[in-house]
GROMACS .gro file of C-alpha atoms in nm:
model
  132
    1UNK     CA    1   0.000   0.000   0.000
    2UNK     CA    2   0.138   0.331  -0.076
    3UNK     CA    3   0.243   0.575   0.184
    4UNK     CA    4  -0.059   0.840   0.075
    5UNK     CA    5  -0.285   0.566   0.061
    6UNK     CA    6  -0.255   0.505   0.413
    7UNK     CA    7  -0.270   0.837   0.497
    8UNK     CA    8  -0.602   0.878   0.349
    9UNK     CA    9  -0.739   0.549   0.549
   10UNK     CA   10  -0.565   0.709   0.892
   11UNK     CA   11  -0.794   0.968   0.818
   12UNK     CA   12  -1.075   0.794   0.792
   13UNK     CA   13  -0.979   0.605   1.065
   14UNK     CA   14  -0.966   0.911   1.285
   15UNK     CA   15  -1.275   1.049   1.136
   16UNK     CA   16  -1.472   0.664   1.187
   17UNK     CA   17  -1.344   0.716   1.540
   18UNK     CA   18  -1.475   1.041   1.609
   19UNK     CA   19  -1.833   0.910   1.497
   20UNK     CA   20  -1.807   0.647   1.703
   21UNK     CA   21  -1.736   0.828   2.024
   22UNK     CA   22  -2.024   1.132   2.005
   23UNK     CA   23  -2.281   0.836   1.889
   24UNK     CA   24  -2.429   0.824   2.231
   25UNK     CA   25  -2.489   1.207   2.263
   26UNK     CA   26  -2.838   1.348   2.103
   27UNK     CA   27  -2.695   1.710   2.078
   28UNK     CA   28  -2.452   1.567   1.857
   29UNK     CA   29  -2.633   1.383   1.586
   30UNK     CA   30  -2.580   1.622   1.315
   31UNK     CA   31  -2.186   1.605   1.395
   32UNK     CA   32  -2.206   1.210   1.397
   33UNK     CA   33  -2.357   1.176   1.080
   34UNK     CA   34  -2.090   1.436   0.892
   35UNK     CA   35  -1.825   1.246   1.038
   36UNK     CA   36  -1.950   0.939   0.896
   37UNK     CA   37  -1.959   1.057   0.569
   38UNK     CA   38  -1.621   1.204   0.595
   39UNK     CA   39  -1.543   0.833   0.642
   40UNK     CA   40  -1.654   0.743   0.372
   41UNK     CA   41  -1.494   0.970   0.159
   42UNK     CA   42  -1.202   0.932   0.256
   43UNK     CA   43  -1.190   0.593   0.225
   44UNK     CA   44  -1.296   0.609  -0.113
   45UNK     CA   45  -1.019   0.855  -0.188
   46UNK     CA   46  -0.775   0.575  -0.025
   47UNK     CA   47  -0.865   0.387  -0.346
   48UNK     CA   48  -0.833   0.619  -0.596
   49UNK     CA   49  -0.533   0.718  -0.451
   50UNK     CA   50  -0.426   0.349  -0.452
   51UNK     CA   51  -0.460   0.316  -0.824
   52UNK     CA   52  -0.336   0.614  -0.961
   53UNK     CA   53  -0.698   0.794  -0.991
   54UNK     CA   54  -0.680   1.214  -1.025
   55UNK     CA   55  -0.889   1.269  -0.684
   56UNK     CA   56  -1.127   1.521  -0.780
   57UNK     CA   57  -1.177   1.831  -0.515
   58UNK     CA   58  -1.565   1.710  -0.456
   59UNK     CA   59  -1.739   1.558  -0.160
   60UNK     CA   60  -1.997   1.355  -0.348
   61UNK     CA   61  -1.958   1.013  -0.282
   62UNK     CA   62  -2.138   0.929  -0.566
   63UNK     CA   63  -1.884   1.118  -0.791
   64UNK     CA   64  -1.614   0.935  -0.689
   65UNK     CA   65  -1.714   0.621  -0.638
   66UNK     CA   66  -1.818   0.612  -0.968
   67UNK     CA   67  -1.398   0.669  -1.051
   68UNK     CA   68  -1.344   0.316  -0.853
   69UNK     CA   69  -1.253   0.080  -1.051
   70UNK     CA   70  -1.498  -0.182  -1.150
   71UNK     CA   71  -1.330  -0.482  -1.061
   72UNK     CA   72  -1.256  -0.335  -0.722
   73UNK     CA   73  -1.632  -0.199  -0.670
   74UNK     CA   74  -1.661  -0.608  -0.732
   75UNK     CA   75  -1.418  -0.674  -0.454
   76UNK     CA   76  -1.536  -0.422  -0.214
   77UNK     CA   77  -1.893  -0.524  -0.262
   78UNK     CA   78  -2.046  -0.136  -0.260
   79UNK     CA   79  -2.306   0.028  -0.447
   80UNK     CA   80  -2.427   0.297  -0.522
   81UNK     CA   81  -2.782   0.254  -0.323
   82UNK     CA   82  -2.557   0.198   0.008
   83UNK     CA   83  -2.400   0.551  -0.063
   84UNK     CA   84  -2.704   0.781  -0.106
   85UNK     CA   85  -2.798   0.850   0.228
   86UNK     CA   86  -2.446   0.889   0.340
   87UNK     CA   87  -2.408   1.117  -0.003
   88UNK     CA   88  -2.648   1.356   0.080
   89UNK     CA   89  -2.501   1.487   0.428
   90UNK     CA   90  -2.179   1.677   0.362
   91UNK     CA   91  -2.301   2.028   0.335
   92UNK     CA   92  -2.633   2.000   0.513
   93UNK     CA   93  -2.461   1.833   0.801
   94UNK     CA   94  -2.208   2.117   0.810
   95UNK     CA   95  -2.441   2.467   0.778
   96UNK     CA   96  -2.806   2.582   0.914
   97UNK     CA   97  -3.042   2.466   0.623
   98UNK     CA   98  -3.421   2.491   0.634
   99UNK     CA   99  -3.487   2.177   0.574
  100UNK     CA  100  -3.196   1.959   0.706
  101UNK     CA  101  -3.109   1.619   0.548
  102UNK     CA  102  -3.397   1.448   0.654
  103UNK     CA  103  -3.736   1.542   0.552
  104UNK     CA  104  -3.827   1.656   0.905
  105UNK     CA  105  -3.509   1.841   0.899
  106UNK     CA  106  -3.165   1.736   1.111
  107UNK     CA  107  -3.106   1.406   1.187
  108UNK     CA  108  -3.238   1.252   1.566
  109UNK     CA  109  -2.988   1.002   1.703
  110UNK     CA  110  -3.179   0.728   1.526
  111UNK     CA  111  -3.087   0.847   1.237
  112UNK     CA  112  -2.732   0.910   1.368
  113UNK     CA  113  -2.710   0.533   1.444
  114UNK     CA  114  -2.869   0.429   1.073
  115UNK     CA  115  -2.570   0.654   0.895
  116UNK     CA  116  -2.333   0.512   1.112
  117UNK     CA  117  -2.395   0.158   1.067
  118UNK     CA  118  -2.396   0.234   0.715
  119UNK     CA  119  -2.082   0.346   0.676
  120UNK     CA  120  -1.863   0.143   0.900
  121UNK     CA  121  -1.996  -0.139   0.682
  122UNK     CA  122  -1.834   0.054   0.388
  123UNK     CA  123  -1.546   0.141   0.532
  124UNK     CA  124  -1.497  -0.219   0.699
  125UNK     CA  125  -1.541  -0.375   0.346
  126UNK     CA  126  -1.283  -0.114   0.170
  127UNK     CA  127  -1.024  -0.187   0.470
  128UNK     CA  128  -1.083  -0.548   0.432
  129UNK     CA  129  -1.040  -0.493   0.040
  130UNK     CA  130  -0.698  -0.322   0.112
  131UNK     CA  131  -0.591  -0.628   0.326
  132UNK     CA  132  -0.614  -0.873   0.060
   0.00000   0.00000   0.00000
């Protein structure tokens, strides 16, 4: 594994650990649920960074997991429908929106928990996919 690849998964590493810890506290739903999806894209980045992939200045998961390769989307076992919720958080999770993410507006700690799960599956499966 290259040295900037690693870098990128430390980050998401700190960033899946950071989730983890406020995942208990209410107040801090909003701040759970970004740092999930920070995660996530930086985990994603870890690949494209693996295999030589220009990493585009974006936050859309969607965006760049579509620059994965296909054979490792295959290995990791991801798609597309896992990343949508997860995709949609970034900005809203970041700035005072009128509507928030969710249709009834910022995310409860249920929610918090859902976006979570979500993405330590994904970035479980793209560690696992680096181990191989």
């Amino acid at each position: 594994m290259k040295a900037k690849t690693e870098s990128w998964l430390n980050f998401a590493r700190a960033d899946y650990k950071s989730a983890k810890k406020l995942l208990d506290d209410e107040e801090l739903a909003r701040i759970v649920t970004f740092h999930c999806q920070q995660t996530v894209e930086k985990s994603l980045k870890a690949i494209l960074e693996e295999y030589d992939i220009i990493i585009p200045k974006t936050h859309s998961l969607i965006k760049l997991f579509s620059l994965v390769p296909d054979e490792i989307k295959t290995i990791i076992d991801v798609n597309e429908d896992e990343l949508l919720p997860i995709d949609k958080i970034y900005i809203d999770s970041r700035y005072p929106v009128d509507t928030g993410i969710f249709p009834y507006g910022s995310p409860d700690i249920e929610d918090a928990r859902m976006i979570f799960n979500a993405a330590e599956d994904i970035f479980n499966k793209i560690l696992s996919a680096f181990k191989k």
